[in-house]
């Protein structure tokens, strides 16, 4: 602290850089490019589960887009991965009467060999399930209730709500249950279950079917349980692992004019869950970051550093593209000067956080002042995490920032069939592009070192 | 007009009647009874399609409820009807790529003998379809687009939007199409299609599968069509007619103290579509009217006229309970002094309309003044229609009134899987009961003749 130079008085951003950033924002707020990109991706490709044929079509789409937009370098970097497919599911209440339930298999769930017909054992929450004795659920289906996810601007409710999806199976399986059914992790009150991957334990996936049912269906089961009605269920699921397939990342570069080897990395993930068309998760992120880079490429001169847009593959199924990227580029990660991902929907950016060299924090502070007219405040300078696909490189020392999006309603749509294009407000998308274009330009056009010294 | 007595100066409502009505409103605004009723119906019975085993359980539930609440007379009036069941549906886009669509068979649709795989012919709206030449759609599936239903407080957008559901099949079938797919009639933007009955033509139902797809799915098809992509579809539907079954109406009476033969009829319909649990359509109507009658029954003295709550069966599939009631009670309809139904959701009542003897209109005006503190205005005195199940008796001269509910968002839920208990605001339900209890008490405790003279 004592040795910190007094650079706060002299802005690390020149008058011309500031004006360029402001022009980028103005242009972005009038540009339909991001909306056109997310419309094209969701319409022409549709749902694109990691490792699927559709995700392959998305990679070709992404590479073509990069060429059409005039990126300096376009590459597809393939990797292999195990493929899980949800197959067909039928789930219905059979006692106290017959009623179809709205459910979805969770990622990694095993199939039922044949139809399961069993009584339900009701657990008020995940804690009640984790407390069971081994073998106490034989011949039963466990149902874990809980509350609809608590809404919050930052998505803080997701982690706690997600516990039952992540680890519930371990306890149901330990109890000997034939299957696990959980209340949907989402915050919505529609008849859609929220899907997503479960966690492995000791590097193994579950051996039982695990199904999420919608919040209204879970409410229904709770009320019947509270009335003392004996509940039973019929369940037949075809979800299973299908062997090794190919996925990949699409890498688009705007080559820097002075320090081409130094990389400012932005992006989103190209894959989506299969239920919706992946508009807010994460077509929006692909569109915002690609459009922002294109607007910078339209400037008369390339910024000093290279701007790299990565369209990550297979994020939803375990950040597989992110790990593949960090591994492939490991020797060059020291040249990744800052990284961030747009993967939290399509609502306005409201806060800029960072985790960079303390001596470079002033640069982020100054950038925050420039984008403040977009309705963005400066958040913490010690906030880890540039987005899910940034984790593997952040773990290896790459500095990160985040343009945080308004996420209060994100989990109404996230990982449900309702994640479709109509949910995106074109004006809010423009605000995102404006924030990215200005911010990324300023990081790319500086010489300031963002890396932490340790 | 010249002979109209000057009763406007002297209110037709006594001070004591007014006070009783006000007490009823106060009590209703504190009572959970209606919510308890709709919670019980949706939870303990669940979805209850007209003619199904579940609707039979609902009738027994309704009769038991009437006895428990101390109605003076409880009856189940059975009738027979043809039963249509939606069976299993699979519908997916197969060109330009494979993507599951979210669809539901429309009521009365025929099954596909085997899987249909055919190109789609796109029609921008129902008018484009009605203009086709006979035989011009052979080997094709017709898709009728349109707009999401226009929202309106009164539901005025439903009729126009509904045309494609009602009569679309006649033109698709005339064209020789293998099936008809339509944009959902609802106003929501969720991945739920809106179901409902089609119309017969020359007393015959369609011979082809007819499927509604959700608004976001229809948007998707429109965008692909606009891009010039050739669309094709795979479709397999098991929906079919299943022969003659039994349905019925439940009739609950609070017998009048002075004119027991004169009937003030209120009610709702007991059946629901099978996709949701029929909370807003029409568990709410059953709950509101039953609770209102019960609050009146709790008074120290029965009102002069009989109050009858009818829980109509099989409304959704063609007002079958309503026609059965009007036929069975035909000889006594002259004693039905006024009739109304609650069947427009569970939001607040905002307007009172009527269609009664002009000389009795002043009574409705005075009632409107008493319920005005609930946020209700007086609407037209020449507005026909006391609700769908009232149509057959209104056609035979029974006077009607309507306590109109706020319906702007009703068609977001109506006839979709999303029609579940969580969508009901208990406070708004209480306002409905207050309006019904006061209004119905005042109609039942007067001697004024409401019948039109012709
Ligand atoms: Zn994501
Ligand atoms: Zn996701
Ligand atoms: Zn209805
Ligand atoms: Zn209805």
PDB file of N, CA and C and ligand atoms in Angstrom, chain A residues 269 271 280-282 315-316 341-344 388-389 410 414-415, ligand 1:
ATOM      1  N   UNK A 269     -21.482 -19.250 -23.753  1.00  0.00           N
ATOM      2  CA  UNK A 269     -21.444 -20.662 -24.165  1.00  0.00           C
ATOM      3  C   UNK A 269     -22.470 -20.950 -25.250  1.00  0.00           C
ATOM      4  N   UNK A 271     -23.548 -24.026 -26.264  1.00  0.00           N
ATOM      5  CA  UNK A 271     -24.524 -25.087 -26.001  1.00  0.00           C
ATOM      6  C   UNK A 271     -25.669 -24.536 -25.158  1.00  0.00           C
ATOM      7  N   UNK A 280     -31.888 -16.955 -23.457  1.00  0.00           N
ATOM      8  CA  UNK A 280     -31.257 -16.201 -22.369  1.00  0.00           C
ATOM      9  C   UNK A 280     -30.056 -16.961 -21.804  1.00  0.00           C
ATOM     10  N   UNK A 281     -30.028 -18.277 -21.956  1.00  0.00           N
ATOM     11  CA  UNK A 281     -28.895 -19.085 -21.475  1.00  0.00           C
ATOM     12  C   UNK A 281     -28.460 -20.019 -22.588  1.00  0.00           C
ATOM     13  N   UNK A 282     -27.507 -19.619 -23.442  1.00  0.00           N
ATOM     14  CA  UNK A 282     -26.755 -18.402 -23.318  1.00  0.00           C
ATOM     15  C   UNK A 282     -26.587 -17.776 -24.692  1.00  0.00           C
ATOM     16  N   UNK A 315     -20.922 -26.262 -21.895  1.00  0.00           N
ATOM     17  CA  UNK A 315     -20.855 -25.629 -20.573  1.00  0.00           C
ATOM     18  C   UNK A 315     -21.817 -26.277 -19.611  1.00  0.00           C
ATOM     19  N   UNK A 316     -23.062 -26.485 -20.087  1.00  0.00           N
ATOM     20  CA  UNK A 316     -24.148 -26.940 -19.203  1.00  0.00           C
ATOM     21  C   UNK A 316     -23.852 -28.297 -18.573  1.00  0.00           C
ATOM     22  N   UNK A 341     -17.103 -13.500 -19.047  1.00  0.00           N
ATOM     23  CA  UNK A 341     -18.139 -14.169 -19.825  1.00  0.00           C
ATOM     24  C   UNK A 341     -19.492 -13.527 -19.543  1.00  0.00           C
ATOM     25  N   UNK A 342     -20.317 -13.443 -20.572  1.00  0.00           N
ATOM     26  CA  UNK A 342     -21.708 -13.025 -20.395  1.00  0.00           C
ATOM     27  C   UNK A 342     -22.558 -14.292 -20.347  1.00  0.00           C
ATOM     28  N   UNK A 343     -23.025 -14.651 -19.163  1.00  0.00           N
ATOM     29  CA  UNK A 343     -23.825 -15.875 -19.024  1.00  0.00           C
ATOM     30  C   UNK A 343     -24.781 -15.749 -17.854  1.00  0.00           C
ATOM     31  N   UNK A 344     -25.582 -14.711 -17.884  1.00  0.00           N
ATOM     32  CA  UNK A 344     -26.560 -14.549 -16.814  1.00  0.00           C
ATOM     33  C   UNK A 344     -27.817 -13.887 -17.366  1.00  0.00           C
ATOM     34  N   UNK A 388     -18.943 -18.719 -15.483  1.00  0.00           N
ATOM     35  CA  UNK A 388     -18.651 -20.150 -15.319  1.00  0.00           C
ATOM     36  C   UNK A 388     -17.486 -20.645 -16.188  1.00  0.00           C
ATOM     37  N   UNK A 389     -17.473 -20.263 -17.451  1.00  0.00           N
ATOM     38  CA  UNK A 389     -16.429 -20.789 -18.334  1.00  0.00           C
ATOM     39  C   UNK A 389     -15.071 -20.152 -18.094  1.00  0.00           C
ATOM     40  N   UNK A 410     -34.182 -14.264 -13.770  1.00  0.00           N
ATOM     41  CA  UNK A 410     -33.442 -15.167 -14.655  1.00  0.00           C
ATOM     42  C   UNK A 410     -33.828 -16.625 -14.442  1.00  0.00           C
ATOM     43  N   UNK A 414     -34.352 -19.851 -17.000  1.00  0.00           N
ATOM     44  CA  UNK A 414     -33.115 -20.639 -17.021  1.00  0.00           C
ATOM     45  C   UNK A 414     -33.398 -22.145 -16.943  1.00  0.00           C
ATOM     46  N   UNK A 415     -32.879 -22.880 -17.928  1.00  0.00           N
ATOM     47  CA  UNK A 415     -32.953 -24.355 -17.928  1.00  0.00           C
ATOM     48  C   UNK A 415     -34.377 -24.901 -17.996  1.00  0.00           C
TER      49      UNK A 415
HETATM   50 ZN1  LIG C   1     -25.287 -20.537 -18.943  1.00  0.00          ZN
END
